[in-house]
Short mmCIF file of C-alpha atoms in Angstrom, two decimals:
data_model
loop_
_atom_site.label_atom_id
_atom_site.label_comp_id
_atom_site.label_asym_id
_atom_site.label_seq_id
_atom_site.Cartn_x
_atom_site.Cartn_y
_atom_site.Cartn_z
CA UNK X 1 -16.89 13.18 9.12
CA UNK X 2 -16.71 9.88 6.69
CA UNK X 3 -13.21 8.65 5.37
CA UNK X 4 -12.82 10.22 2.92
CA UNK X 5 -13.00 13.78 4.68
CA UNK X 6 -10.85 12.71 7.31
CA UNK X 7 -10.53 14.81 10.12
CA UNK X 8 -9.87 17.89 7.71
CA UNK X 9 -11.23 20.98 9.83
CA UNK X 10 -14.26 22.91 8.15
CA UNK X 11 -13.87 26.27 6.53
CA UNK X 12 -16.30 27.47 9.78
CA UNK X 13 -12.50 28.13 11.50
CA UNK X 14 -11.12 31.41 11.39
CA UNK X 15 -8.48 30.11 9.17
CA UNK X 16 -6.11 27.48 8.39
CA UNK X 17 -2.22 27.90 9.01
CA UNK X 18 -0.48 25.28 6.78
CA UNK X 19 3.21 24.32 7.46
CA UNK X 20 5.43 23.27 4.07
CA UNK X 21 8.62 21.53 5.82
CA UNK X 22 11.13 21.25 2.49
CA UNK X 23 13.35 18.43 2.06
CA UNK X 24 16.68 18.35 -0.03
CA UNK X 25 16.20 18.28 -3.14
CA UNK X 26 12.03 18.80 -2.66
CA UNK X 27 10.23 18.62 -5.94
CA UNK X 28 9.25 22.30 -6.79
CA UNK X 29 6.09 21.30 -9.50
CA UNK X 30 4.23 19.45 -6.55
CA UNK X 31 5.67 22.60 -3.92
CA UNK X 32 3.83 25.10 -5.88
CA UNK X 33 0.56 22.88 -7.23
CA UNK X 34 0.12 22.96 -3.42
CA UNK X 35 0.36 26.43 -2.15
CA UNK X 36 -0.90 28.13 -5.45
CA UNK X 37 -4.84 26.95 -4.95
CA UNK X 38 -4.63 28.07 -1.42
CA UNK X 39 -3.63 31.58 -2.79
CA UNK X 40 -6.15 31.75 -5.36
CA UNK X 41 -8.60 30.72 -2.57
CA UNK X 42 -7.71 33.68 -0.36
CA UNK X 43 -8.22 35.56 -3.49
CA UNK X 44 -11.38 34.42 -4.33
CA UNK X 45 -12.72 34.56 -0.87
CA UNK X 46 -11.78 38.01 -0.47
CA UNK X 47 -9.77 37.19 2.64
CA UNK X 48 -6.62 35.29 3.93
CA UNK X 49 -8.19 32.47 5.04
CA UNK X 50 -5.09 30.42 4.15
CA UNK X 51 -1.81 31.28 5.61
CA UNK X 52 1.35 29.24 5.19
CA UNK X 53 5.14 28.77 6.35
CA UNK X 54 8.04 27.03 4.64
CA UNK X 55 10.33 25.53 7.08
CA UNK X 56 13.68 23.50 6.52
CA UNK X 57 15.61 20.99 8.88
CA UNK X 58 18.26 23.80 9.76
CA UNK X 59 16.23 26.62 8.71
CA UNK X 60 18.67 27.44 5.61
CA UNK X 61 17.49 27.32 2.08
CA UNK X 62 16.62 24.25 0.52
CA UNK X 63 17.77 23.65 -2.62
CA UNK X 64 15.09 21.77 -5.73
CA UNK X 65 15.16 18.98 -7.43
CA UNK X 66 15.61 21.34 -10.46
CA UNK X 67 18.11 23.21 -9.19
CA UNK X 68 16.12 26.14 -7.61
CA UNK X 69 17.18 27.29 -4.16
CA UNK X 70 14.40 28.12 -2.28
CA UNK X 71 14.37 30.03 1.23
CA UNK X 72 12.23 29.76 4.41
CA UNK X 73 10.54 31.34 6.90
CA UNK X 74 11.60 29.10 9.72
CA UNK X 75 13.62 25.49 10.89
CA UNK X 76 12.39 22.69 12.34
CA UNK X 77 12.63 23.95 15.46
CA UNK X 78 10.43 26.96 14.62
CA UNK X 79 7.40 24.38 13.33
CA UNK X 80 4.21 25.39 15.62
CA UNK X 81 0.69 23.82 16.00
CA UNK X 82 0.00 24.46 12.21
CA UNK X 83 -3.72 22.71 11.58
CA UNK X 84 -1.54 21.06 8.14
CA UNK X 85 1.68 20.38 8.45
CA UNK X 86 3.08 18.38 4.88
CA UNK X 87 6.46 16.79 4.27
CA UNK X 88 7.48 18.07 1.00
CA UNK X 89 10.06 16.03 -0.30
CA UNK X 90 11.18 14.59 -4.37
CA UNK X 91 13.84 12.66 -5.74
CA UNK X 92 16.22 10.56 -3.96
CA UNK X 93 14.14 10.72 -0.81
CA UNK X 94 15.41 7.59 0.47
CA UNK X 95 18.94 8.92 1.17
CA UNK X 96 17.44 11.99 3.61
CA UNK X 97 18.59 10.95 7.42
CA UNK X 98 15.75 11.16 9.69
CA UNK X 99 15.88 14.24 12.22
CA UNK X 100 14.34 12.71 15.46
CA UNK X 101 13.06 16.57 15.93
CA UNK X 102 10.83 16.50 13.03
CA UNK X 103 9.25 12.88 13.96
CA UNK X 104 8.56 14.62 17.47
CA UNK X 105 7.13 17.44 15.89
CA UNK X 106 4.86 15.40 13.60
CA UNK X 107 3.86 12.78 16.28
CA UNK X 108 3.04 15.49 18.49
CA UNK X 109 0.78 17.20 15.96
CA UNK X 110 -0.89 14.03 14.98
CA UNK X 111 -1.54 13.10 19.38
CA UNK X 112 -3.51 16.63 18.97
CA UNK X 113 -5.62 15.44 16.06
CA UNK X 114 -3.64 18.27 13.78
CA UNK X 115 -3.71 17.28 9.78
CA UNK X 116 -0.54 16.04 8.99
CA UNK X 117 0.45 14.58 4.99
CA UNK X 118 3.06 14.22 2.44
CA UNK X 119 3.76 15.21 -1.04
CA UNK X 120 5.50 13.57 -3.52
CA UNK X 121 7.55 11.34 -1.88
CA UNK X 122 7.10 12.81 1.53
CA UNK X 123 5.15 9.58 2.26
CA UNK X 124 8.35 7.29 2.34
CA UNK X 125 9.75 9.72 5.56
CA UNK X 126 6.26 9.44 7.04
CA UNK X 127 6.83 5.41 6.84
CA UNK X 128 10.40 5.63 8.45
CA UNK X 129 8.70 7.93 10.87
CA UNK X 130 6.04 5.27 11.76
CA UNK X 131 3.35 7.33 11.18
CA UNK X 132 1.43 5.63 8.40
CA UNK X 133 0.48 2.73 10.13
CA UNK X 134 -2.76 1.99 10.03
CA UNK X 135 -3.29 4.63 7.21
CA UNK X 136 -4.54 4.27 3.51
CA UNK X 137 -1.71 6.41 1.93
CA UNK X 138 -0.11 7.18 -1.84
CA UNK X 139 3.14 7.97 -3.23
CA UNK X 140 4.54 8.78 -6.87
CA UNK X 141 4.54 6.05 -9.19
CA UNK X 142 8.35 5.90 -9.26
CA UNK X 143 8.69 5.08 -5.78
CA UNK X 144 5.70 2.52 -5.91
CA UNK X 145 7.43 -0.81 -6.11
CA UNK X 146 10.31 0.42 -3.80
CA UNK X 147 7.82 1.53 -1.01
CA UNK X 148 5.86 -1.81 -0.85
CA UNK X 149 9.45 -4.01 -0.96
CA UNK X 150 10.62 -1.57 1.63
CA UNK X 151 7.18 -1.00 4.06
CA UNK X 152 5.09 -4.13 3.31
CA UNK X 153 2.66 -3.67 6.29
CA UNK X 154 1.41 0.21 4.82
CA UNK X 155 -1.38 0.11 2.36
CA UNK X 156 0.43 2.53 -0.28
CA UNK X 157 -1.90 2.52 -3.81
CA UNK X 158 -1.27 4.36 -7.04
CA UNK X 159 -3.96 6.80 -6.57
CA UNK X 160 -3.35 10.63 -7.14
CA UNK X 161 -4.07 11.63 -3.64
CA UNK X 162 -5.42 10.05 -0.14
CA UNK X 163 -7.13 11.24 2.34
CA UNK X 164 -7.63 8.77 5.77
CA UNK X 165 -8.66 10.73 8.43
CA UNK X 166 -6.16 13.47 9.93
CA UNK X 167 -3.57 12.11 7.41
CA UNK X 168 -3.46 13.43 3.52
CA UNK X 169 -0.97 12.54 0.99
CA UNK X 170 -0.46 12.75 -3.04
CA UNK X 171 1.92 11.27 -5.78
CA UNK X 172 3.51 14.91 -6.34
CA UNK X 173 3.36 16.81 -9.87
CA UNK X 174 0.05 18.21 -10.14
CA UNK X 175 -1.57 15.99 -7.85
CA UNK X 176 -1.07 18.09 -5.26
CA UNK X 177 -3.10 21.09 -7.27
CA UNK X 178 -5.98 18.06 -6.88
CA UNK X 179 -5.60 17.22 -2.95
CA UNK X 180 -5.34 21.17 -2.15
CA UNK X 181 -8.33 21.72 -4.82
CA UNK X 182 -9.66 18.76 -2.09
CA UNK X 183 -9.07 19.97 1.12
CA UNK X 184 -10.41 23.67 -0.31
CA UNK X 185 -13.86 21.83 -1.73
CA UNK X 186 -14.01 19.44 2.20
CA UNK X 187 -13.53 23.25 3.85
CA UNK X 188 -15.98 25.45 1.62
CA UNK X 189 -17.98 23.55 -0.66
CA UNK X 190 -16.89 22.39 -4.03
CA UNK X 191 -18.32 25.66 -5.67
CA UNK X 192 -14.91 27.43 -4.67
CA UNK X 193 -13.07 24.77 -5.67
CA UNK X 194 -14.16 24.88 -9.03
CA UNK X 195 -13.84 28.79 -8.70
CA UNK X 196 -10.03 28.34 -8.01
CA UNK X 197 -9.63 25.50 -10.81
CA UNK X 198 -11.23 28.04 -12.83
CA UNK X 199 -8.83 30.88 -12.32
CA UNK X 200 -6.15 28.48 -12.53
CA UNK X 201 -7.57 27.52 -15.92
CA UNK X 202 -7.13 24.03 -14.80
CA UNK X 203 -10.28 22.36 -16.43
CA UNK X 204 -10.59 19.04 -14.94
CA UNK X 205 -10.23 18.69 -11.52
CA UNK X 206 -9.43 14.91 -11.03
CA UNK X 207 -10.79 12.71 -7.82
CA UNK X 208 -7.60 10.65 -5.62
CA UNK X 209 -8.90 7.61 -7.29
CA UNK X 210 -7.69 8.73 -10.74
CA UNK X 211 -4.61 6.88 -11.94
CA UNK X 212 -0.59 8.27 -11.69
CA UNK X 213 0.00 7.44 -15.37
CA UNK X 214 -1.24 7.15 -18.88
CA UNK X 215 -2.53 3.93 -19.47
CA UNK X 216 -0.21 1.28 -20.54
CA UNK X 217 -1.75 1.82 -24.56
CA UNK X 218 -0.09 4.84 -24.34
CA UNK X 219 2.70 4.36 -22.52
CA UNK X 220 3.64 1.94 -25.42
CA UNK X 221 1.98 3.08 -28.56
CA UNK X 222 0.55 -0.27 -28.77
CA UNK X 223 -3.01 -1.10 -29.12
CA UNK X 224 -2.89 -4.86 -29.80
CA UNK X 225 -4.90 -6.25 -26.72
CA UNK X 226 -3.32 -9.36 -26.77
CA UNK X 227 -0.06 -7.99 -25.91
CA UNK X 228 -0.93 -5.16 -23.33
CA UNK X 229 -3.17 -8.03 -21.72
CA UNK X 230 0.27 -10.28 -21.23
CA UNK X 231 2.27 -7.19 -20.05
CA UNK X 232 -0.02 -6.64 -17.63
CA UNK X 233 0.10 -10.12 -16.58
CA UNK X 234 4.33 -9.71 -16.87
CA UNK X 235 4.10 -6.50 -13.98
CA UNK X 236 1.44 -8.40 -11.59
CA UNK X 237 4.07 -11.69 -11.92
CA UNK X 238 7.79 -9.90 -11.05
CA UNK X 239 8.41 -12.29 -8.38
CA UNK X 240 7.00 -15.39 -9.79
CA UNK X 241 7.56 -15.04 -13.38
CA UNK X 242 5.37 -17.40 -15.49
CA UNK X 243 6.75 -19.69 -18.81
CA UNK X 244 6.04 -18.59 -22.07
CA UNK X 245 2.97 -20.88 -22.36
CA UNK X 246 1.83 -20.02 -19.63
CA UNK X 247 1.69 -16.27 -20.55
CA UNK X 248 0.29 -17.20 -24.05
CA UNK X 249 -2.57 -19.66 -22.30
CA UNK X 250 -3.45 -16.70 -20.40
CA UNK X 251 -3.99 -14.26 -23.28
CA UNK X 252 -5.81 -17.45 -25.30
CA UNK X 253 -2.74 -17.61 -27.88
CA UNK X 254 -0.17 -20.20 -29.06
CA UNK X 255 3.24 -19.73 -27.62
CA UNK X 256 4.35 -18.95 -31.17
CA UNK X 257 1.97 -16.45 -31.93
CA UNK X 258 2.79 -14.68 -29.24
CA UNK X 259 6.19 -14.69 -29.47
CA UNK X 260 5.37 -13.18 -33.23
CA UNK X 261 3.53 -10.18 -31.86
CA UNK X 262 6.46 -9.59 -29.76
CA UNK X 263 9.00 -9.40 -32.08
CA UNK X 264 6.88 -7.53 -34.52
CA UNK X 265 6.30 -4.92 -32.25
CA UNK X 266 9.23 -4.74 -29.67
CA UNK X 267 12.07 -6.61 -31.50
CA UNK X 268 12.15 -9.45 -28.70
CA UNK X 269 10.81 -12.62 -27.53
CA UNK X 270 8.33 -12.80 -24.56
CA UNK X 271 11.08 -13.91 -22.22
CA UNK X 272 13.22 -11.06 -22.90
CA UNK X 273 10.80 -8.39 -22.58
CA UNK X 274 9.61 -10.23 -19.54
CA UNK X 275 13.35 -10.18 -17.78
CA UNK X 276 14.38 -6.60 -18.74
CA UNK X 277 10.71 -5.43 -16.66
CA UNK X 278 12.55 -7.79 -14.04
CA UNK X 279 15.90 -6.56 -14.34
CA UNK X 280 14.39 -2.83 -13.95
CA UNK X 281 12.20 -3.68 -10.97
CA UNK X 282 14.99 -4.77 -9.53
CA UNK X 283 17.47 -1.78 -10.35
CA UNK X 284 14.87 0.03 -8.72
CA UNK X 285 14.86 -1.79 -5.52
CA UNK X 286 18.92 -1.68 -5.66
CA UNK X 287 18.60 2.03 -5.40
CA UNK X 288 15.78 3.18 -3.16
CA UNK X 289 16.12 -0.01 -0.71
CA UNK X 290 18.91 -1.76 1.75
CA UNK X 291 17.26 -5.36 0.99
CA UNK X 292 19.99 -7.87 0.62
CA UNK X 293 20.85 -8.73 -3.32
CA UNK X 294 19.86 -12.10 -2.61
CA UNK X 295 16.20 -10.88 -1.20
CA UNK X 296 16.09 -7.98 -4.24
CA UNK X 297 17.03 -11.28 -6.64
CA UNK X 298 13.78 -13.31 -4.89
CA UNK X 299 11.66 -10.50 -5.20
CA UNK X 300 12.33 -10.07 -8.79
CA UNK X 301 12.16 -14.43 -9.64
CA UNK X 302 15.84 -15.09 -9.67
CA UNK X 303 16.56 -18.10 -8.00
CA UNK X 304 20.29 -17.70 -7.38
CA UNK X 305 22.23 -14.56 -6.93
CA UNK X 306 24.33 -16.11 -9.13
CA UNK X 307 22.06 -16.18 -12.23
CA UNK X 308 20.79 -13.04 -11.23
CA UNK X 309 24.04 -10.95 -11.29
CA UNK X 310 24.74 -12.84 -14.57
CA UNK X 311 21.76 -11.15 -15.91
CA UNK X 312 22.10 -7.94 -14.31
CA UNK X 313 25.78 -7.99 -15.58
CA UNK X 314 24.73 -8.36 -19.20
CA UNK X 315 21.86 -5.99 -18.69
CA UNK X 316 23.30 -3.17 -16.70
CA UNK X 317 27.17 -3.66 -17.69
CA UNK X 318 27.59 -4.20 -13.80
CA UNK X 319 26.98 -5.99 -11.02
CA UNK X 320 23.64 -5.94 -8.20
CA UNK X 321 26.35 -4.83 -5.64
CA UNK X 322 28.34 -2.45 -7.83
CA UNK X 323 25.12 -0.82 -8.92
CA UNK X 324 24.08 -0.41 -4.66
CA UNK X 325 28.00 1.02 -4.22
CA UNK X 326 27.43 2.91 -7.27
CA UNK X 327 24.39 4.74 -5.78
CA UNK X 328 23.75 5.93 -1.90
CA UNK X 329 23.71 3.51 0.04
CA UNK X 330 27.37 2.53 0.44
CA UNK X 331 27.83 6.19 1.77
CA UNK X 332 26.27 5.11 5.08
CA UNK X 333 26.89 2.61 7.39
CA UNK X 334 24.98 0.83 9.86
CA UNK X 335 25.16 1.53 13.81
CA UNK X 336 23.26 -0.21 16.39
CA UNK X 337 21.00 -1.69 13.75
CA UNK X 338 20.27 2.12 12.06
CA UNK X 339 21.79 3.58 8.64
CA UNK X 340 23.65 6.80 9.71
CA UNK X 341 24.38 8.50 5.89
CA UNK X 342 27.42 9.88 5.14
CA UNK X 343 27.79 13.19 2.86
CA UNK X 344 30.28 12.30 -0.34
#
């Protein structure tokens, strides 16, 4: 079966039992975009061709991003040779401890050539697990920058979904309505896929090359090509930040006129708007990563911690190392070379 397929099993099975393991604090949207097309399927087909299981780590109820506590059927201990098994995970992923029980379970399933995937942000456990290696995968557009920092040898894009071989994973939201609308069409022909997008009155089934986000026009409700050309050259240079002339040469402007179109429409100079992406790449990596400050300030074109915690400072109103003690990871520490977290 090519790539894209994977090793997805055919609908010629006598079904497919899919295993949902829920993380703390599990994003609900992408929970349900995933188990709702299988359900319409069944209905559709007449039959329960789809059956699935929610499990948690200790087999208590698992409580939302949103707030929503949501029970299961079983613990990790319970999880059987499902044919999918997906880590569904959602906010602050990166503070979940590892349960070795789970990565044997997973590894296990993958030896036997079982489908295995993440949603949301599912695929940063998967990493830490060691089981992306090797694999095309995705992950929400939040956790993006983080995951690359943080797992440099996975090839992680911004697509809505993946699909490389036995492994499946999607950005979360309703990209996981997509993948499941994918796996349905891979298992019984894109006519019931449509059927069940139908029903769902979901009119545009999108392919896992489709973009996370709205272009960057509309992101910033500004059309001037000139300027979205030199932001785009601003997120593709974090690390080594060009001049001012060099950003205008590239956009075939004057230094001044760009700095004009700037102000008009943001209230800033190049150079500022240019830092503050900076400064918020490198919040981000304060947060979801354990790289040193000095490493975050390299990876973000600081050349001193010192100038880079002056800027953060008048940014932020705090320091690089009072934002990490601010946020999870000074609840842990680290023993024999592993981060053991804490509760608060």
């Amino acid at each position: 079966m090519a790539t894209q397929n994977g090793s997805i099993p055919t609908g010629q099975d006598d079904g497919q039992r899919i295993a949902l393991v829920l993380l703390d604090q599990f994003s609900l949207i992408a929970f349900t975009s995933t188990i709702e097309p299988i359900r319409l399927a069944n209905r559709v087909l007449g039959e329960d061709f789809y059956s699935w299981r929610t499990y948690s780590v200790d087999g208590n109820a698992v409580q939302a991003s949103n707030g929503c506590w949501m029970s299961v059927n079983g613990s990790i201990a319970d999880l059987d040779d499902a044919d999918i098994t997906l880590i569904c995970a959602g906010v602050d992923v990166e503070r979940i401890p590892l349960d070795r029980e789970l990565g044997a379970k997973l590894r296990k399933l993958n030896a036997r050539g079982r489908t295995y995937g993440a949603i949301c942000t599912g695929s940063y456990v998967l990493a830490r697990y060691h089981l992306l290696e090797g694999r095309r995968c995705t992950i929400h557009w939040e956790n993006l920058h983080s995951f690359r920092e943080e797992f440099p040898e996975i090839e992680v894009s911004g697509d809505l979904f993946a699909i490389d071989r036995n492994c499946i994973t999607c950005a979360g939201g309703m990209a996981a309505l997509d993948m499941m609308l994918r796996v349905i069409a891979i298992q019984h022909g894109a006519y019931l896929a449509h059927e069940v997008s139908e029903v769902a009155l979901y009119q545009n089934m999108r392919s896992g090359e489709s973009a996370q986000r709205h272009d960057l026009e509309a992101r910033t409700g500004i059309s001037n090509v000139k300027i979205l050309d030199a932001i785009r050259i601003m997120d593709l240079h974090i690390e080594d930040p060009l001049s001012c002339q060099q950003l205008a040469m590239t956009v075939n402007l004057s230094p001044r006129q760009l700095e004009r179109l700037f102000r008009r429409h943001f209230d800033c100079t190049p150079g500022q708007y240019y830092l503050k992406l900076r400064l918020e790449t490198a919040r981000d990596l304060l947060r979801r990563t354990s790289r040193a400050v000095l490493d975050v300030a390299i990876a973000c074109g600081f050349a001193s911690t010192s100038h880079f915690t002056k800027c953060y400072r008048e940014r932020y109103h705090c320091t690089p190392t009072e934002e990490r003690q601010s946020y999870f990871w000074a609840q842990g520490e680290r023993r024999g070379g592993k981060r053991v977290l804490t509760a608060r």
